[in-house]
Backbone as numpy.savetxt, mean C-alpha at the origin, in Angstrom:
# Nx Ny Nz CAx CAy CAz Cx Cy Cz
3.80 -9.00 -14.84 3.62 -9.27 -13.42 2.13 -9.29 -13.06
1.54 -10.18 -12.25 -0.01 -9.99 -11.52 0.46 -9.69 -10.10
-0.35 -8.55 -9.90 0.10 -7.58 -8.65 -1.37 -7.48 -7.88
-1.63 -7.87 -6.63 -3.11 -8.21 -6.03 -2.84 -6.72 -5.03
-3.62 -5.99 -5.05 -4.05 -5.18 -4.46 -4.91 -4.71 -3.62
-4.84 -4.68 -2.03 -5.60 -4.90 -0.98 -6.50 -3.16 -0.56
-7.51 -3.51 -0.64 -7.88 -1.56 -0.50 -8.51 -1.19 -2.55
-8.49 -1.97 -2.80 -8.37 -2.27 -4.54 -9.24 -0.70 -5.05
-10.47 -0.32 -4.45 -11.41 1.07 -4.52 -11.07 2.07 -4.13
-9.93 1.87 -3.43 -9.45 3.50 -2.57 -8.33 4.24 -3.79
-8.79 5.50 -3.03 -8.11 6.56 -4.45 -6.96 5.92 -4.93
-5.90 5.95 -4.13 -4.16 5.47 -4.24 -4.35 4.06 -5.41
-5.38 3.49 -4.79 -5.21 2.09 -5.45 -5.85 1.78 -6.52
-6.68 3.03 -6.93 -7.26 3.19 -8.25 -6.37 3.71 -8.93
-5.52 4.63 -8.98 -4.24 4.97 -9.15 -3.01 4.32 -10.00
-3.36 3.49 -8.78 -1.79 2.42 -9.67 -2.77 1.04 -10.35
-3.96 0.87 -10.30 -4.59 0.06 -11.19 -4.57 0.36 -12.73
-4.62 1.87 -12.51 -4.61 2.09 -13.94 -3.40 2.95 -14.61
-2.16 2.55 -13.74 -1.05 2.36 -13.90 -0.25 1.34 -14.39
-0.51 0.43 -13.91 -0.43 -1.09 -13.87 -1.00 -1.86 -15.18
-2.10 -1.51 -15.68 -2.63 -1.99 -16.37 -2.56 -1.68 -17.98
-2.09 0.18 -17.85 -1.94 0.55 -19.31 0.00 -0.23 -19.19
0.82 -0.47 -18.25 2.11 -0.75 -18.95 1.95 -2.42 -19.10
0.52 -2.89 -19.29 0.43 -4.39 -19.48 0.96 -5.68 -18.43
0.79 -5.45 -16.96 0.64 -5.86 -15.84 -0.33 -6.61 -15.85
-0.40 -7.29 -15.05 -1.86 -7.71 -14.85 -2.13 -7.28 -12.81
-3.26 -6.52 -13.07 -3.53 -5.83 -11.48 -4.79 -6.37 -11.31
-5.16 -6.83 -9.78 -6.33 -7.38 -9.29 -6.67 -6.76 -7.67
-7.68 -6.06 -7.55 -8.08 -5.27 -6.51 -8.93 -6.05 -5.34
-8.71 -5.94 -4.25 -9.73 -6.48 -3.63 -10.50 -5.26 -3.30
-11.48 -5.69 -2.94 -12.44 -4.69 -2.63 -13.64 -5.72 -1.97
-14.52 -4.55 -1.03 -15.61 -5.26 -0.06 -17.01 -5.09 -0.69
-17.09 -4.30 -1.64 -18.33 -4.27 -2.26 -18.52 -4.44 -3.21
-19.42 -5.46 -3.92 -19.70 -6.19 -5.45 -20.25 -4.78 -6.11
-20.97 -3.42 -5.60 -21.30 -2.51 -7.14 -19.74 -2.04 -7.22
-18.55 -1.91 -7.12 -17.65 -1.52 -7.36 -17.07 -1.81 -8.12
-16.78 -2.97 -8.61 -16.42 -4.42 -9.69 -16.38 -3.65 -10.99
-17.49 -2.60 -11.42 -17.10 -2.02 -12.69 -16.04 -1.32 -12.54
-16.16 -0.25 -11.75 -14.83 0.73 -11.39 -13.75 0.14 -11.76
-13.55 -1.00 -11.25 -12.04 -1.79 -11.41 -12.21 -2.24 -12.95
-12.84 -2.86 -13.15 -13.41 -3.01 -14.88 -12.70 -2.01 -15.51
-13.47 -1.02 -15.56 -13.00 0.07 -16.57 -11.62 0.13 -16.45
-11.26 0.02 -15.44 -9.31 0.57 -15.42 -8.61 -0.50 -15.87
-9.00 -1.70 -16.33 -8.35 -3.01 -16.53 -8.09 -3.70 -15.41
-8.29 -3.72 -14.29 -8.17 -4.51 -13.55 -9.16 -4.87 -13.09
-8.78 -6.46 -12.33 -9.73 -7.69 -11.58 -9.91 -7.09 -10.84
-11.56 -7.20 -10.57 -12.34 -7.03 -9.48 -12.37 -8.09 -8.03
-11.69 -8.72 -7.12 -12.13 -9.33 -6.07 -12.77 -8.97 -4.80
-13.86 -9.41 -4.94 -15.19 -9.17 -3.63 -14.41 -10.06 -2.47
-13.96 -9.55 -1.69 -13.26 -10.37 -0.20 -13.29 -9.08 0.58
-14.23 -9.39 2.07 -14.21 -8.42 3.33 -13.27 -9.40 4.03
-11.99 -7.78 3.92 -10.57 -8.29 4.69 -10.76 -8.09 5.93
-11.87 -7.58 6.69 -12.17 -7.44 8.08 -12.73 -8.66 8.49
-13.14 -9.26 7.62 -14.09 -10.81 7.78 -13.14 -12.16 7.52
-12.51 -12.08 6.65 -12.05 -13.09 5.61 -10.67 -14.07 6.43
-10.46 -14.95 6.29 -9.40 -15.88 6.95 -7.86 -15.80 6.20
-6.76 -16.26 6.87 -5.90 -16.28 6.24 -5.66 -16.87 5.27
-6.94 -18.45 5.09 -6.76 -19.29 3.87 -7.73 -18.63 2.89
-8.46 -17.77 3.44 -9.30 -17.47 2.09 -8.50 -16.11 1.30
-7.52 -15.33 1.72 -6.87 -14.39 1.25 -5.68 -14.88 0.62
-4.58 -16.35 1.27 -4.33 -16.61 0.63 -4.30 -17.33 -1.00
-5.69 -17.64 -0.99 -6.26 -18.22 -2.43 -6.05 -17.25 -3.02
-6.61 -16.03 -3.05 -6.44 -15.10 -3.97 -5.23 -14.37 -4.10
-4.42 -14.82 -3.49 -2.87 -14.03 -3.89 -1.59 -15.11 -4.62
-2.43 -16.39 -4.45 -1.89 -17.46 -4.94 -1.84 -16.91 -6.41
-0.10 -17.59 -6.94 0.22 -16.96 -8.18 0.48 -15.17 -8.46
0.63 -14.88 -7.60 0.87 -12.79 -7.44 2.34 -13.05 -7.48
2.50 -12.24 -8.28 4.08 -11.74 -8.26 4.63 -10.29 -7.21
3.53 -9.99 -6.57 3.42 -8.77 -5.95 2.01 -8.95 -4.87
1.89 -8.16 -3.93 0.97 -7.74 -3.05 0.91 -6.33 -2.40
0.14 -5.66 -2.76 0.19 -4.45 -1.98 -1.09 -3.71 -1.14
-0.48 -3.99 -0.25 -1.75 -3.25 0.97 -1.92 -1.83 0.72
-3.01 -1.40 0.33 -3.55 -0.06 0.30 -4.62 0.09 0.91
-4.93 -0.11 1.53 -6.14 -0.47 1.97 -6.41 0.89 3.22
-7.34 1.03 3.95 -7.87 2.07 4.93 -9.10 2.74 5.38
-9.00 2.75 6.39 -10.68 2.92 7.19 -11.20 4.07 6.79
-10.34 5.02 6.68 -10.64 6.84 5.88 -11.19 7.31 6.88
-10.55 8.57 6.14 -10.93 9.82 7.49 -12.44 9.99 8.26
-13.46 9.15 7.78 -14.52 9.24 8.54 -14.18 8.38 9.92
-14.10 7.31 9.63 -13.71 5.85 10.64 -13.22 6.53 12.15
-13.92 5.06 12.72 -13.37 6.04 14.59 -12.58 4.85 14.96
-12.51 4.92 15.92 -10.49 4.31 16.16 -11.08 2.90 16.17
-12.21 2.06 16.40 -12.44 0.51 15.91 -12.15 0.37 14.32
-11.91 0.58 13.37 -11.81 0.66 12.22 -10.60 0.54 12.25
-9.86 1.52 12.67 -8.43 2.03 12.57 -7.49 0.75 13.33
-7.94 -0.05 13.94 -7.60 -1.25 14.34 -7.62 -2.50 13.50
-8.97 -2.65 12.96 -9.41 -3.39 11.82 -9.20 -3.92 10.67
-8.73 -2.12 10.29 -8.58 -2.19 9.21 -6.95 -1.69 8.87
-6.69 -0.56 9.55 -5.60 -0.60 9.36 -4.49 -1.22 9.87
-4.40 -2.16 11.29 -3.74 -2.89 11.79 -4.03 -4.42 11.42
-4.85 -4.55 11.52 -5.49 -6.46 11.48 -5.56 -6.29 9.90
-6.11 -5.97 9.23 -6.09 -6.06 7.61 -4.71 -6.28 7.10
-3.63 -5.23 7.55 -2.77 -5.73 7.09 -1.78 -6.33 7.69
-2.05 -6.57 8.58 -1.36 -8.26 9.34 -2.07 -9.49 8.62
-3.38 -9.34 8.76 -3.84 -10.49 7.80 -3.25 -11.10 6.30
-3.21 -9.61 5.90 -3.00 -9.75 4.21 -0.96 -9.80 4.21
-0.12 -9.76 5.17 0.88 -10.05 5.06 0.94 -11.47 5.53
0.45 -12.06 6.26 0.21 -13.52 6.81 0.05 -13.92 5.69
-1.07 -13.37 4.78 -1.59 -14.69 3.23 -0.78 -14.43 2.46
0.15 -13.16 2.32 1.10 -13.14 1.39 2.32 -14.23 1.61
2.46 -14.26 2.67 3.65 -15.84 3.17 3.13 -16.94 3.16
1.83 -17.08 3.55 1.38 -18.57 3.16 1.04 -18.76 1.62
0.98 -17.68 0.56 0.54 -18.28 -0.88 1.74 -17.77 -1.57
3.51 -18.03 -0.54 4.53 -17.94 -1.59 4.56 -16.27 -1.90
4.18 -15.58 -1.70 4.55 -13.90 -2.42 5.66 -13.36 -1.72
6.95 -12.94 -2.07 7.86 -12.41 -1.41 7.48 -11.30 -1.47
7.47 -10.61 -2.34 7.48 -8.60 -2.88 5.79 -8.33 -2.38
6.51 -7.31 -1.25 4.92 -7.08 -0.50 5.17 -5.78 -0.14
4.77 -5.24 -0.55 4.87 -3.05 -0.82 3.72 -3.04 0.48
3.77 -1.96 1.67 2.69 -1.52 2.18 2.77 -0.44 2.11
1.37 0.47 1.94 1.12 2.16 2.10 1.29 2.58 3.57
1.89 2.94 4.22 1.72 3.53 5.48 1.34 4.50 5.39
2.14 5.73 6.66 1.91 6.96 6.94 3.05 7.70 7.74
3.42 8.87 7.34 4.37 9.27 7.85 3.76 9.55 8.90
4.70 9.55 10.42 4.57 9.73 11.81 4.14 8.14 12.30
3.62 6.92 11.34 3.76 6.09 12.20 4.57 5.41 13.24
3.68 4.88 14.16 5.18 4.59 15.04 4.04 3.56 16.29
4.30 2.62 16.63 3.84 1.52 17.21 3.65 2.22 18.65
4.82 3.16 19.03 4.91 3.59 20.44 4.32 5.03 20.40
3.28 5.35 19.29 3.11 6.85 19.72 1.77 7.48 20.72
1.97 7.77 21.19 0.96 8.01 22.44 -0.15 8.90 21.79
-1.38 9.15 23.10 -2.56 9.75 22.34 -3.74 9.13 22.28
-4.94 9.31 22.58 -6.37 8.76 22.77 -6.88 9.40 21.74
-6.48 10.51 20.77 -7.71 10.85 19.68 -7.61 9.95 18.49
-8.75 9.98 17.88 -8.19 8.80 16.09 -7.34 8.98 15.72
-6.30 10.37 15.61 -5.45 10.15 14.60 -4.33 9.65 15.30
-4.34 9.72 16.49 -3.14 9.36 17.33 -3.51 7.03 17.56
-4.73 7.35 17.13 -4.72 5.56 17.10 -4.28 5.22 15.92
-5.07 6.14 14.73 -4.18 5.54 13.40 -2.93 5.32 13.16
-2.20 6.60 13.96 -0.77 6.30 13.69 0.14 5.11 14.37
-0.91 4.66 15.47 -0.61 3.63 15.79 -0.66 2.37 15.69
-1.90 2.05 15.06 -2.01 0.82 14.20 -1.21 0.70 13.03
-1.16 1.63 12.34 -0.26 1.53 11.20 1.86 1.36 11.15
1.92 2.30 13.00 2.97 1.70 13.20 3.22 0.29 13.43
2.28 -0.68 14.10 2.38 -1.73 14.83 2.39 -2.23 13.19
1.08 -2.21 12.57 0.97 -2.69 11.25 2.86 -2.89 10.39
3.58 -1.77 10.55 4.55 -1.74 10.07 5.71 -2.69 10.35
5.61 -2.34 11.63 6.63 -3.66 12.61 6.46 -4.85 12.34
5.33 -5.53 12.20 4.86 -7.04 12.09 5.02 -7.33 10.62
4.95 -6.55 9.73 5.49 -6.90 8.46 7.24 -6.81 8.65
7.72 -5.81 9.09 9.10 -5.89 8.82 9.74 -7.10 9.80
9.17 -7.72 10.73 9.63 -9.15 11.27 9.01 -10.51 10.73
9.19 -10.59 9.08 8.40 -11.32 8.78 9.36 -11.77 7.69
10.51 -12.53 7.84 11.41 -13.09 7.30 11.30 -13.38 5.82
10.01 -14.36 5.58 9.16 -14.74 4.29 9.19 -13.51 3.19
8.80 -12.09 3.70 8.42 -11.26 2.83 9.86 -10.63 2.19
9.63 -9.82 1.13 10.64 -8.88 0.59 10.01 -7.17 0.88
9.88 -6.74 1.99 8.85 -5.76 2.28 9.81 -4.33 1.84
8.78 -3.87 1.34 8.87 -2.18 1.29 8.23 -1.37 1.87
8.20 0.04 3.06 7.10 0.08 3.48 7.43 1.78 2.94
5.99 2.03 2.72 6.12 3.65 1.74 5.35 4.83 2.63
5.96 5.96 3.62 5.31 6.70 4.08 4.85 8.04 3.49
3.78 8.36 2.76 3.44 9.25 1.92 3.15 10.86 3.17
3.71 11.98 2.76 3.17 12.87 3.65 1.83 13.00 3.17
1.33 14.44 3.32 -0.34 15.10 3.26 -0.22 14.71 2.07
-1.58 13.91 2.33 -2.44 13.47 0.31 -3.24 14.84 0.13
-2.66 14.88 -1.52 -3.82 15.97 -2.26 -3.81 14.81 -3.28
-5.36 15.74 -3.72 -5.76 15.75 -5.10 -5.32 16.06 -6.39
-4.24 16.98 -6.34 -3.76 17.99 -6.95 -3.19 17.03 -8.20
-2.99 17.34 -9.40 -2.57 16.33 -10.50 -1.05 16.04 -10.39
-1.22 14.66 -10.74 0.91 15.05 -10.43 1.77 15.46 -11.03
2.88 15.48 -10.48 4.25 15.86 -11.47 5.03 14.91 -11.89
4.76 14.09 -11.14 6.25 12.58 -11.25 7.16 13.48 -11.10
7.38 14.87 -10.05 8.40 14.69 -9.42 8.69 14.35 -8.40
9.53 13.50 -7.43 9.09 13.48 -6.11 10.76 13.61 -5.09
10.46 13.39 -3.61 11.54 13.63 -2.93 11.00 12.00 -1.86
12.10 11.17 -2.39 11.76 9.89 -1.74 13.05 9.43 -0.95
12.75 9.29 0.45 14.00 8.57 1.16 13.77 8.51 2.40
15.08 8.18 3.99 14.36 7.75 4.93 13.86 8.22 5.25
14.25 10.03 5.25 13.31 11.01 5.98 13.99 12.11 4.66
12.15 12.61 4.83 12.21 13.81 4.10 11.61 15.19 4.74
11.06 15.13 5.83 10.24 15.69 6.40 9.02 15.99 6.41
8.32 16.70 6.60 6.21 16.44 6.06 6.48 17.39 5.12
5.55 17.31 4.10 5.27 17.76 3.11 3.87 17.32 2.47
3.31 18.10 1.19 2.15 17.72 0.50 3.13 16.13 -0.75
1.62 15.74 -0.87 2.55 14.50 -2.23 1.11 14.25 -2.87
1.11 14.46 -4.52 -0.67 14.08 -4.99 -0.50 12.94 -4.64
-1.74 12.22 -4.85 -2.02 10.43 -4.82 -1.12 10.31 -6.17
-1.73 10.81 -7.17 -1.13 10.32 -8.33 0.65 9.98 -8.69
1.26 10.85 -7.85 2.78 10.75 -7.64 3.11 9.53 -6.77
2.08 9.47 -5.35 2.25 8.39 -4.69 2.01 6.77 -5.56
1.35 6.85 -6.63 0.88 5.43 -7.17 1.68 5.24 -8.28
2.37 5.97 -8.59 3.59 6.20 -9.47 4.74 5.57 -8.82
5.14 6.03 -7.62 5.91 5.51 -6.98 5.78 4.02 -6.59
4.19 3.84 -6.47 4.41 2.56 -6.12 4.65 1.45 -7.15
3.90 1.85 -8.06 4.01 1.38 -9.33 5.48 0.40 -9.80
6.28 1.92 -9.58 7.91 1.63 -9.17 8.19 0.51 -8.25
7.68 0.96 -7.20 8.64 0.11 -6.04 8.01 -1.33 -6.67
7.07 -2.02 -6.66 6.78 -3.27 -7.07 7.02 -3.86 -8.23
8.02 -3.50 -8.88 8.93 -3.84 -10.26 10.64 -3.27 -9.70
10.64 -2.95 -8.37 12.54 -2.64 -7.92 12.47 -3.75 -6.82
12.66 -5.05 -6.76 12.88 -5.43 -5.40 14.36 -5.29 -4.88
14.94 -4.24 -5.26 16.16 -3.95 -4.64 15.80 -2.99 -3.35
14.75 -2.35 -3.51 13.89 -1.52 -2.49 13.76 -2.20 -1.19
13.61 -3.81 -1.24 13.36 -4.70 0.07 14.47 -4.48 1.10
13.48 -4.30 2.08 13.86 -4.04 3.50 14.02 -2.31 4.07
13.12 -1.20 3.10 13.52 -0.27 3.14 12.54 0.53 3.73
12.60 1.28 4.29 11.07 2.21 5.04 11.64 4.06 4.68
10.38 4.07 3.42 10.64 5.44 2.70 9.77 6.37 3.03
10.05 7.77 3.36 9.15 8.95 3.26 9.00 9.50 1.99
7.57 9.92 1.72 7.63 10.73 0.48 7.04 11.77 0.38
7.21 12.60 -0.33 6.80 13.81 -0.81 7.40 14.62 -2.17
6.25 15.32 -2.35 6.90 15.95 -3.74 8.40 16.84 -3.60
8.88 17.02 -4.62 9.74 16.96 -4.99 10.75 17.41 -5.95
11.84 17.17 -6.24 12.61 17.46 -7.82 12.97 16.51 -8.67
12.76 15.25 -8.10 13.58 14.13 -8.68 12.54 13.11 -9.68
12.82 12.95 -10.25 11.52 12.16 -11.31 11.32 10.64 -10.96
10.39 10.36 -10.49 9.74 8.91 -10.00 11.05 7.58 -9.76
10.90 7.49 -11.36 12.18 5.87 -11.81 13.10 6.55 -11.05
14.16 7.69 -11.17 15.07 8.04 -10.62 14.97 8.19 -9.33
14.15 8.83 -8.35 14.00 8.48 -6.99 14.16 7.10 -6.71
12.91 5.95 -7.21 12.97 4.71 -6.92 14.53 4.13 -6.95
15.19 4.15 -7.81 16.54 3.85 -8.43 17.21 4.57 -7.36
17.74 5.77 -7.20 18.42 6.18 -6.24 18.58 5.47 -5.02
17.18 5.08 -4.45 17.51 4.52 -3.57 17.81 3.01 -3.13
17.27 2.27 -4.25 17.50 0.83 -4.56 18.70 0.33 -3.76
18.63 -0.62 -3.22 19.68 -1.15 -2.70 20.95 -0.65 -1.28
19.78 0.50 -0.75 20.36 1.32 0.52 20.36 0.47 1.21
């Protein structure tokens, strides 16, 4: 499979690059800055220089042209003040689901966030993030073209993973490493029985494939 990856430098998505790449995938990152290009190097995956805050729907669809997969990982990070959080986390991935339907990609995985929600009230950043990322969520799931999965990870650690996890509609908040989260995704973009499904995650008892599988086809 070639799987284009939006956010291509961010932890999660370094993650499943070099996930992706040791089970002989072919993974391609976007990313906004050319010194980064090695990073992706080393892990086996394509480096693409495209600012998704800048870039058009025909120029994103070129590069997803031929993807067997698309996945938005992408994010303004906890520094970013709520213009970002619009930007990047709402318009980026409206953009990058728009080029995924115009260059043919059905299987389109997005990273959300648990508590998103289009209607959630609140003037501080985190109460905008959760709102772009809800709206972000909605406009992919009315988007006929796609085969969407959308993945709500609770609190990210660092912490190394287990590949165990607790994946379904609701699990409640919890911690989840990145590394479990890119595992999972790993998964979901080789199950398109997953399409049309909006998952919470967190660690867990259940081992990755078997979570993914469990829920396949709910």
């Amino acid at each position: 499979m070639r799987i284009v990856i939006a956010g291509g430098h961010g932890q999660i998505a370094l993650r499943l690059e070099r996930l992706l790449a040791a089970r002989g995938d072919e993974a391609a990152g976007i990313i906004r800055k050319p010194e980064q290009t090695d990073d992706l190097r080393e892990l086996g995956a394509e480096p693409i220089v495209l600012d998704l805050e800048s870039a058009s729907v025909e120029e994103v669809a070129e590069v997803l042209k031929g993807a067997d997969a698309a996945v938005f990982a992408a994010g303004a990070g906890p520094g970013s003040g709520v213009g970002r959080k619009d930007t990047v986390d709402r318009a980026a991935a409206v953009l990058f689901a728009d080029a995924a339907v115009r260059a043919g990609v059905r299987r389109f995985v997005i990273v959300s966030s648990m508590g998103a929600d289009a209607e959630h009230q609140g003037d501080e950043v985190f109460d905008v993030y959760l709102r772009a990322k809800g709206e972000a969520d909605a406009y992919v799931r009315s988007l006929e073209a796609l085969d969407w999965t959308i993945l709500r990870p609770g609190q990210l650690t660092d912490e190394p993973g287990t590949g165990l996890v607790r994946l379904e509609a609701r699990t409640g908040r919890g911690p989840i490493p990145r590394d479990d989260v890119a595992a999972v995704l790993a998964e979901l973009v080789d199950t398109p029985a997953t399409a049309g499904l909006t998952l919470e995650l967190i660690s867990g008892s259940v081992p990755v494939s078997v979570a993914v599988r469990s829920v396949a086809g709910n």
